[in-house]
PDB file of C-alpha atoms in Angstrom:
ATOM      1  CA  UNK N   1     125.100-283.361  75.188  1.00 80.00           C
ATOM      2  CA  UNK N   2     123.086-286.591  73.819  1.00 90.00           C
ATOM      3  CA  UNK N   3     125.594-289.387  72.131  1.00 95.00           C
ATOM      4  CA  UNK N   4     124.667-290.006  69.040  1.00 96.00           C
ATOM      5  CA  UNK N   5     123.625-293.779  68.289  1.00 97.00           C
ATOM      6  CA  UNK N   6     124.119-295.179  64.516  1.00 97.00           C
ATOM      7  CA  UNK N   7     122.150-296.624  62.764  1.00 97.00           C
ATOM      8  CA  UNK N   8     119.005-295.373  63.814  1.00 96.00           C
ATOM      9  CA  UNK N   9     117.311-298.828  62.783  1.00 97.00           C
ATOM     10  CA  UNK N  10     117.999-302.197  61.526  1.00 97.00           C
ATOM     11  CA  UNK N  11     116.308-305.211  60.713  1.00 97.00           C
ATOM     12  CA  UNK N  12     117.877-308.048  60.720  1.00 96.00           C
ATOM     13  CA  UNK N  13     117.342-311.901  59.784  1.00 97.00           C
ATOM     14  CA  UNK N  14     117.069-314.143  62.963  1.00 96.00           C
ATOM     15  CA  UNK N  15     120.726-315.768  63.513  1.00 96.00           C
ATOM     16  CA  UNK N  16     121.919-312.753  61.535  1.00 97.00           C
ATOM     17  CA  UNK N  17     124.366-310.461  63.458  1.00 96.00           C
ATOM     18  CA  UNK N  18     124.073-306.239  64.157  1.00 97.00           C
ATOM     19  CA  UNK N  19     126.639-303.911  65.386  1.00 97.00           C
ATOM     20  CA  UNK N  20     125.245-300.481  67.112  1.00 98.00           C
ATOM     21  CA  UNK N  21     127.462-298.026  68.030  1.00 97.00           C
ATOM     22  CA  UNK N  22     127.117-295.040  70.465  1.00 97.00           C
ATOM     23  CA  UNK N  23     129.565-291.769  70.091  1.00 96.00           C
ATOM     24  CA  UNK N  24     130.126-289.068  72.406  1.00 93.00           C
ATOM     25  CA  UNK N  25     131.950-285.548  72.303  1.00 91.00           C
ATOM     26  CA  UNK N  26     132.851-285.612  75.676  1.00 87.00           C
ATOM     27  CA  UNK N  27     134.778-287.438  77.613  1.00 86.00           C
ATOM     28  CA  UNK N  28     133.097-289.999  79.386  1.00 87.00           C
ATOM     29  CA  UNK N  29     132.921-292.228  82.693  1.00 87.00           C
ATOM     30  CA  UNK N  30     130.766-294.932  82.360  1.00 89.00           C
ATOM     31  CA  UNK N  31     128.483-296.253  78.946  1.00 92.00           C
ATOM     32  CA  UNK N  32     125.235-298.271  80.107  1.00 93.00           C
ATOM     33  CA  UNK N  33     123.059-299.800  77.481  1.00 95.00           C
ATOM     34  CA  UNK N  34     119.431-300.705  77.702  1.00 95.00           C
ATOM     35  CA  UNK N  35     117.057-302.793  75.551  1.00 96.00           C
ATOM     36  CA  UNK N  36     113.118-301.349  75.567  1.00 95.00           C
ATOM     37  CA  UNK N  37     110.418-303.303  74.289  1.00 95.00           C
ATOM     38  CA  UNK N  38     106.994-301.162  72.614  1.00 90.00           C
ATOM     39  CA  UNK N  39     105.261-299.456  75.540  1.00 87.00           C
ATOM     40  CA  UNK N  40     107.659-300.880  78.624  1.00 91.00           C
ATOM     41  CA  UNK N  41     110.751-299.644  81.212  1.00 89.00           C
ATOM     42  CA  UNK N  42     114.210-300.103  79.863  1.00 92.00           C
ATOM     43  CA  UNK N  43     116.101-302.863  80.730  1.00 91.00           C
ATOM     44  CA  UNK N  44     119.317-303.066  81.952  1.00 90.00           C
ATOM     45  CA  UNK N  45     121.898-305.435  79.543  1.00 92.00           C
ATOM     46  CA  UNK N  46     125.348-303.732  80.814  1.00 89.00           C
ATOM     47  CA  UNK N  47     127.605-301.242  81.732  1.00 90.00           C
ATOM     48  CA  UNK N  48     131.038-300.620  81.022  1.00 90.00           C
ATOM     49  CA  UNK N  49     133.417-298.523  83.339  1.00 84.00           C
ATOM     50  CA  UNK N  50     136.774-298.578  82.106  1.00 72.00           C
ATOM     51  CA  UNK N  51     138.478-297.721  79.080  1.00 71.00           C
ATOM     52  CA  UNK N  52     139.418-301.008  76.697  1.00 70.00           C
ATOM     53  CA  UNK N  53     136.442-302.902  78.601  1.00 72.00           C
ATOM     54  CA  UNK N  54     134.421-305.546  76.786  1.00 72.00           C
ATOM     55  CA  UNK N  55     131.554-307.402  78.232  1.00 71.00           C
ATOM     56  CA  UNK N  56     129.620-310.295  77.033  1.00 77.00           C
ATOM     57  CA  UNK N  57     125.830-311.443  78.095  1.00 71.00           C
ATOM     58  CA  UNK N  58     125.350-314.673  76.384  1.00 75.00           C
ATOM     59  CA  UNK N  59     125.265-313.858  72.726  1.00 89.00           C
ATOM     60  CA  UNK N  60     124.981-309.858  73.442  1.00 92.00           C
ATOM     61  CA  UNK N  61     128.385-308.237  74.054  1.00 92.00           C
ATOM     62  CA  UNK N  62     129.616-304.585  74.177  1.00 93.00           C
ATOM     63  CA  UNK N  63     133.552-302.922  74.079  1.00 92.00           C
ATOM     64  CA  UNK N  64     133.759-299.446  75.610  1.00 91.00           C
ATOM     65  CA  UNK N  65     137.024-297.615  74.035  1.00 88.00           C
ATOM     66  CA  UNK N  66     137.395-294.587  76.334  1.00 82.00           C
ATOM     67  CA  UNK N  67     140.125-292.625  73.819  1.00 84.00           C
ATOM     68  CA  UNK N  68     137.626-292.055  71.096  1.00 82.00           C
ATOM     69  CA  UNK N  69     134.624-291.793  73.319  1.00 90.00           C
ATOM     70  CA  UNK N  70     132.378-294.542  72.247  1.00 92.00           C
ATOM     71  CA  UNK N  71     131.226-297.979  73.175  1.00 94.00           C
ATOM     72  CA  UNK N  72     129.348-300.295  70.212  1.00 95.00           C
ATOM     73  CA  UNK N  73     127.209-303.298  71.472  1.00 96.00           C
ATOM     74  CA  UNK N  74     127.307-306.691  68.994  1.00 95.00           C
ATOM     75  CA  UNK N  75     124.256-308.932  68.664  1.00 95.00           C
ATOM     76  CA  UNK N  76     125.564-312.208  67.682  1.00 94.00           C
ATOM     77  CA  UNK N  77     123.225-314.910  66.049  1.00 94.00           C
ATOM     78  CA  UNK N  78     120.596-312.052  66.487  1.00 94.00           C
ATOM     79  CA  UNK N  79     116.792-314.540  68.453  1.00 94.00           C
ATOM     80  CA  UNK N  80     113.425-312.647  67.648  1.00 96.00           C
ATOM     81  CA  UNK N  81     113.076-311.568  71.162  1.00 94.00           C
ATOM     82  CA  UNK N  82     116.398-309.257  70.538  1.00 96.00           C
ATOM     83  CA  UNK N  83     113.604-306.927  68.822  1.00 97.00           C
ATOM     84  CA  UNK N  84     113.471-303.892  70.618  1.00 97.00           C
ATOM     85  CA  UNK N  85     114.725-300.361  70.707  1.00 97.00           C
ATOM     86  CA  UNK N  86     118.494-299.764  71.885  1.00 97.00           C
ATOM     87  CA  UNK N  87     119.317-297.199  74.174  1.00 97.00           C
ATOM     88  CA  UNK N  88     123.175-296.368  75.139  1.00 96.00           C
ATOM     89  CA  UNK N  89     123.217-294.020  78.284  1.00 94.00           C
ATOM     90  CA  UNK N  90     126.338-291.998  79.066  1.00 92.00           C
ATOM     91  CA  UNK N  91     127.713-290.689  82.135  1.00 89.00           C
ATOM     92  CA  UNK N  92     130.651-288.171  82.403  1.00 82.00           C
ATOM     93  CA  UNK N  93     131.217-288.445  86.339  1.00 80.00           C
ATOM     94  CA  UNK N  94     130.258-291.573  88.362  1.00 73.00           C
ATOM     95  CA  UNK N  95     127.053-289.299  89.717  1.00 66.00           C
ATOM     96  CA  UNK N  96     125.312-291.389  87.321  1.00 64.00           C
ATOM     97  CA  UNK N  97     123.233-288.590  85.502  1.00 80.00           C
ATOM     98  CA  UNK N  98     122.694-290.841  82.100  1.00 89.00           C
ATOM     99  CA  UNK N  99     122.328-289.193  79.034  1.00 91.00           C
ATOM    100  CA  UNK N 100     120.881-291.375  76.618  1.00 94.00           C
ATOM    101  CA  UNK N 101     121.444-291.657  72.920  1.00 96.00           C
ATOM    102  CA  UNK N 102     118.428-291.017  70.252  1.00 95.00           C
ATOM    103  CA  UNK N 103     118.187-295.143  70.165  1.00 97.00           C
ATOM    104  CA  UNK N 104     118.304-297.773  67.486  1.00 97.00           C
ATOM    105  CA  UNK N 105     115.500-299.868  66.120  1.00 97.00           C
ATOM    106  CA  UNK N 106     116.583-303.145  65.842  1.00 97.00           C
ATOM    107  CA  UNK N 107     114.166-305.527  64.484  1.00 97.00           C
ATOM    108  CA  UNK N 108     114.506-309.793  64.156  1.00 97.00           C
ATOM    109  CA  UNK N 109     112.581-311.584  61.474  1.00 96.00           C
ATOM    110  CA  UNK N 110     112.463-315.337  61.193  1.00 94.00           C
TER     111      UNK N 110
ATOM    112  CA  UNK O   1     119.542-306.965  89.943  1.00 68.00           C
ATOM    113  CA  UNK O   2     117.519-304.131  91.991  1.00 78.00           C
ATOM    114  CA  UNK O   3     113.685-303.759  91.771  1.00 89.00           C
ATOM    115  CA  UNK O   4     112.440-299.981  91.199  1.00 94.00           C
ATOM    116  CA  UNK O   5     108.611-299.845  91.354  1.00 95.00           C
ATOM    117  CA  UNK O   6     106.223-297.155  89.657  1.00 96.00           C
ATOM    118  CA  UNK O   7     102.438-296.418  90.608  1.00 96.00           C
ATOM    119  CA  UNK O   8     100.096-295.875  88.492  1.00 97.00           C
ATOM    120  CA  UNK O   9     100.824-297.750  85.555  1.00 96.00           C
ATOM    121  CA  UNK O  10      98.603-295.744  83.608  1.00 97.00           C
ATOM    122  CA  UNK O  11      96.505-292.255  84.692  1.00 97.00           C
ATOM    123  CA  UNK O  12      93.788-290.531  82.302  1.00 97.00           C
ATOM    124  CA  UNK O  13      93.729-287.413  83.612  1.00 96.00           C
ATOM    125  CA  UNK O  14      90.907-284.009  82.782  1.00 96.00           C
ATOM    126  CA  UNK O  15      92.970-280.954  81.628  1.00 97.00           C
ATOM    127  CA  UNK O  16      94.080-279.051  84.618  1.00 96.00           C
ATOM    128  CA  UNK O  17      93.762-281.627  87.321  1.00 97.00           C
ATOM    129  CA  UNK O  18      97.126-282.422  88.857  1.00 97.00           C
ATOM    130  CA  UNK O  19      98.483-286.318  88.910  1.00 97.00           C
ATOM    131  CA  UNK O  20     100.786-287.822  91.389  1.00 98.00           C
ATOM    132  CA  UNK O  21     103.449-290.722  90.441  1.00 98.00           C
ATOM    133  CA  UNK O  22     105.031-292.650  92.918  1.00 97.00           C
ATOM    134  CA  UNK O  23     108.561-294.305  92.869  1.00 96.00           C
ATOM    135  CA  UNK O  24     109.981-296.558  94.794  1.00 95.00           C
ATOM    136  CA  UNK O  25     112.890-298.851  95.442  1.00 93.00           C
ATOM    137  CA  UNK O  26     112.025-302.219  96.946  1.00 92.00           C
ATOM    138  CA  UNK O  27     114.680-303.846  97.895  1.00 88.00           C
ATOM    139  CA  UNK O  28     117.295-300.923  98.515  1.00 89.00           C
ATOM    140  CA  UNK O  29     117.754-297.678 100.015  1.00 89.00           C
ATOM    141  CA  UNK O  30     118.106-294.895  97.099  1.00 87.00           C
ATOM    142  CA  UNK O  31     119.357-291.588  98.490  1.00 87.00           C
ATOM    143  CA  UNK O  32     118.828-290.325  94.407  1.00 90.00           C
ATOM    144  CA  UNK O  33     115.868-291.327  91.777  1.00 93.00           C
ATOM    145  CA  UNK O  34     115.567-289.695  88.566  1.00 94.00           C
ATOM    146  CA  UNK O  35     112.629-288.530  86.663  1.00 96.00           C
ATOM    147  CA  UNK O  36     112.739-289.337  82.870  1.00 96.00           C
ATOM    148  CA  UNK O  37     109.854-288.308  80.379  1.00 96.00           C
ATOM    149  CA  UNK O  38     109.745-290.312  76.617  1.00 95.00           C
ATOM    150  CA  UNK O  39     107.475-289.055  73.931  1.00 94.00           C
ATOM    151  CA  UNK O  40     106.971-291.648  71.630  1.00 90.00           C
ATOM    152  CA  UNK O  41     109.647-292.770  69.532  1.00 89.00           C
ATOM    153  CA  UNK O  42     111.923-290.596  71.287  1.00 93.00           C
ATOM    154  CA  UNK O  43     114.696-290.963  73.763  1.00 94.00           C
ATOM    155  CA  UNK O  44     114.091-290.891  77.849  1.00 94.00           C
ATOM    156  CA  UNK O  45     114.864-287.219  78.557  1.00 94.00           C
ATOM    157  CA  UNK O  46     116.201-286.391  81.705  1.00 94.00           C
ATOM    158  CA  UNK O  47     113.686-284.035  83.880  1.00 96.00           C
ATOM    159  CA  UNK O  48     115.336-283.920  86.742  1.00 95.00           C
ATOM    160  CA  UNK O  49     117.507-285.440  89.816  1.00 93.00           C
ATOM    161  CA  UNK O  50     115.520-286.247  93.222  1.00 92.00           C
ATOM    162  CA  UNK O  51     117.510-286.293  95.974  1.00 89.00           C
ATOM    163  CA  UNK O  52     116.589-287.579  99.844  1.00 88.00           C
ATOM    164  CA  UNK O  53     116.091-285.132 102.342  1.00 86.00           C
ATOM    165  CA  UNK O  54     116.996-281.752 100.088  1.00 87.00           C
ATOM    166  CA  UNK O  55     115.203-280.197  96.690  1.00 90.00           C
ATOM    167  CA  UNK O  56     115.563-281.760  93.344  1.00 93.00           C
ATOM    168  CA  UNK O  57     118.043-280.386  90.722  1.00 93.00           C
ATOM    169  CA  UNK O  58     115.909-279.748  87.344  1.00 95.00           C
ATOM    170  CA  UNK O  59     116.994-280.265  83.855  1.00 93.00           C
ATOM    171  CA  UNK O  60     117.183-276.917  81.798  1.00 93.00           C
ATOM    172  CA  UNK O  61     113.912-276.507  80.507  1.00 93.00           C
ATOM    173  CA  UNK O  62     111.713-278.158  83.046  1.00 95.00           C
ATOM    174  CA  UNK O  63     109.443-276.094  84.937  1.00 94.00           C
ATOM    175  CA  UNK O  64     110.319-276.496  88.630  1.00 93.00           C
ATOM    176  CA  UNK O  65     106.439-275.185  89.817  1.00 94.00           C
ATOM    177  CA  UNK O  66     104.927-277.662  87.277  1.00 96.00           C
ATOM    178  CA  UNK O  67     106.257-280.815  87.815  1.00 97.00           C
ATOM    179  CA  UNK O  68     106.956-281.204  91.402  1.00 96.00           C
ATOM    180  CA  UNK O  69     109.662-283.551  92.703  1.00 95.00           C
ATOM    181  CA  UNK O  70     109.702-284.975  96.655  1.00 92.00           C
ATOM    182  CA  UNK O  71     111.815-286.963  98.091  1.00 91.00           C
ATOM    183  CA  UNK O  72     110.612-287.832 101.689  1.00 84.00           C
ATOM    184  CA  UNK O  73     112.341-290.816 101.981  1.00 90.00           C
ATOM    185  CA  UNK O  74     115.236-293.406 100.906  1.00 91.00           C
ATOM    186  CA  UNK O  75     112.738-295.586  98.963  1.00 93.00           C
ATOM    187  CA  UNK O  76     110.171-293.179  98.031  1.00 94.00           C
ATOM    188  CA  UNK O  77     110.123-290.132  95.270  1.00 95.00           C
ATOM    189  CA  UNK O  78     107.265-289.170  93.826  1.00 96.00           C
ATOM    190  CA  UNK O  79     106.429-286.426  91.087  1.00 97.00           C
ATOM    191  CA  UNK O  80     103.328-284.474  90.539  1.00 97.00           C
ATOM    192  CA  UNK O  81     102.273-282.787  87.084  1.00 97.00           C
ATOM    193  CA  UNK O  82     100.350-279.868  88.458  1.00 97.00           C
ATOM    194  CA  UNK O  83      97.706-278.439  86.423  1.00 96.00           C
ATOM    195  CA  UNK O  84      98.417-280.631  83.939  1.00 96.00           C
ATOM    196  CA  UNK O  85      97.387-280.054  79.992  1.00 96.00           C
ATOM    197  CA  UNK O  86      97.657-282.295  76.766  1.00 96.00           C
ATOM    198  CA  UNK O  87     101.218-281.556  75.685  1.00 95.00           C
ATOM    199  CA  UNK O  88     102.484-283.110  79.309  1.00 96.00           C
ATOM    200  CA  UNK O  89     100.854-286.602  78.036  1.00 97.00           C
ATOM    201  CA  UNK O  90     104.053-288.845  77.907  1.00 96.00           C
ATOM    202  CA  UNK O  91     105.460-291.970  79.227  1.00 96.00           C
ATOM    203  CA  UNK O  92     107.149-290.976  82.440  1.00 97.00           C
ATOM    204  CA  UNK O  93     109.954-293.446  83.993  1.00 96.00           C
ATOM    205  CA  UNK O  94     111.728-293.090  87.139  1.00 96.00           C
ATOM    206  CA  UNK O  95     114.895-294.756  87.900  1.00 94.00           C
ATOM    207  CA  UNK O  96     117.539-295.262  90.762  1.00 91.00           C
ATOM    208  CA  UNK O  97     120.764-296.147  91.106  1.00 86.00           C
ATOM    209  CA  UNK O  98     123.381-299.145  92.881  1.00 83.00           C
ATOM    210  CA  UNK O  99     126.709-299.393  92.165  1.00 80.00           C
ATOM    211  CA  UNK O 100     126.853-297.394  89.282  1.00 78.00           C
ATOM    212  CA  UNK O 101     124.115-299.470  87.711  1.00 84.00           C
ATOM    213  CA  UNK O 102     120.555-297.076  86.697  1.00 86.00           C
ATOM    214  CA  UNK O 103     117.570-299.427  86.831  1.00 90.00           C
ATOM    215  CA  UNK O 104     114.512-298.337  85.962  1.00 93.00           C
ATOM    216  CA  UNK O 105     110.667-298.777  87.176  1.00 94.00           C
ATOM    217  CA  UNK O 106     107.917-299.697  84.769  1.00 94.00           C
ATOM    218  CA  UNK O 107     107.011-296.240  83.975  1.00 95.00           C
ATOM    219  CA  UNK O 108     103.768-294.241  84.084  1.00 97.00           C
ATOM    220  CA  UNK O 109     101.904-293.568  81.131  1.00 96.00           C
ATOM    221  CA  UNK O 110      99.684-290.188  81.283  1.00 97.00           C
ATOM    222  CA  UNK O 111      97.285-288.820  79.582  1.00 97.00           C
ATOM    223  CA  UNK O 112      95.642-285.550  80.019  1.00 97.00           C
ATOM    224  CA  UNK O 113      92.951-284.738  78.010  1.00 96.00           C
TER     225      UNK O 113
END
């Protein structure tokens, strides 16, 4: 079953901050999220494996809490080039089948 | 982090002609790739699971006969769209995975007209 990924868009002042959350009804093993620019791949930001687990990537970090079965990634002091679509990708196993969220639209304006 | 490659980039394609995508992993030996389609706008739905040496696992919905999966060797999977029509225009994106990390080629964009 797809997560479901709130909000669905955002725009956002550069240096402003964003907060995009990713909910699942199942239990889950693993939470990856991805950043896709207009008419390109995915690309990878992080993944989170264990319950409690927070990860930071320069200004971009994500928590994963495994009781309620959602991980939300932060934007801090949001650049332009953080413009993009959001995916969050779930996996219930560590076979690594990711089922990705319906995305959020994030978009940086000077 | 790993390098997944995708060939074409882009394929035109006349209505029931059949088009084959390649995938492969540079730099690492993938005994699984997966096939994702996006419409535009819209998620990357998973079509199905290639696996090395043994048949792919499909995705409820996906028509086995249509969109053929093979997986001849650890760095190569490709998929063919047989007989391919309008409605199977989409971006398609392969992926594979190393420890527990899913990276993803550049994707394929078809169109079938």
């Amino acid at each position: 079953q797809q997560p479901v990924q709130s909000p669905q868009a955002v725009i956002l002042r550069e240096g402003e901050d964003a907060v995009i959350n990713c909910s699942s009804s199942k239990a889950l093993y693993s939470v990856h999220w991805y950043r896709q620019k207009h008419g390109e791949a995915p690309v990878f930001l992080m993944i989170l494996l264990k319950g409690g687990e927070q990860k930071g990537h320069e200004k971009i970090s994500a928590s994963f809490n495994e009781k309620k079965q959602q991980s939300s990634l932060y934007l801090t002091a949001s650049q332009l080039s953080y413009s993009g679509t959001y995916f969050c990708g779930t996996a219930n196993n560590a076979g690594n089948m990711l089922t990705f969220g319906g995305g959020t639209r994030l978009m940086v304006k000077p | 982090g790993a390098v997944v490659s995708q060939h074409p980039s882009r394929v035109i394609c006349k209505s029931g002609t059949s088009v084959k995508i390649e995938c492969r992993s540079l730099d690492f030996q993938a005994t699984t790739m997966f096939w994702y389609r996006q419409f535009p706008k819209q998620s990357l739905m998973l079509m199905a699971t290639s696996n090395e040496g043994s048949k792919a696992t499909y995705e409820q919905g996906v028509e086995k006969d249509k969109f053929l999966i093979n997986h001849a060797s650890l760095t190569l999977s490709t998929l063919t769209v047989t007989s391919a029509h309008p409605e199977d225009s989409s971006f398609y994106i392969c992926s594979a995975t190393v420890t527990d990390t899913q990276y993803f080629g550049p994707g394929t964009r078809l169109t079938v007209l």
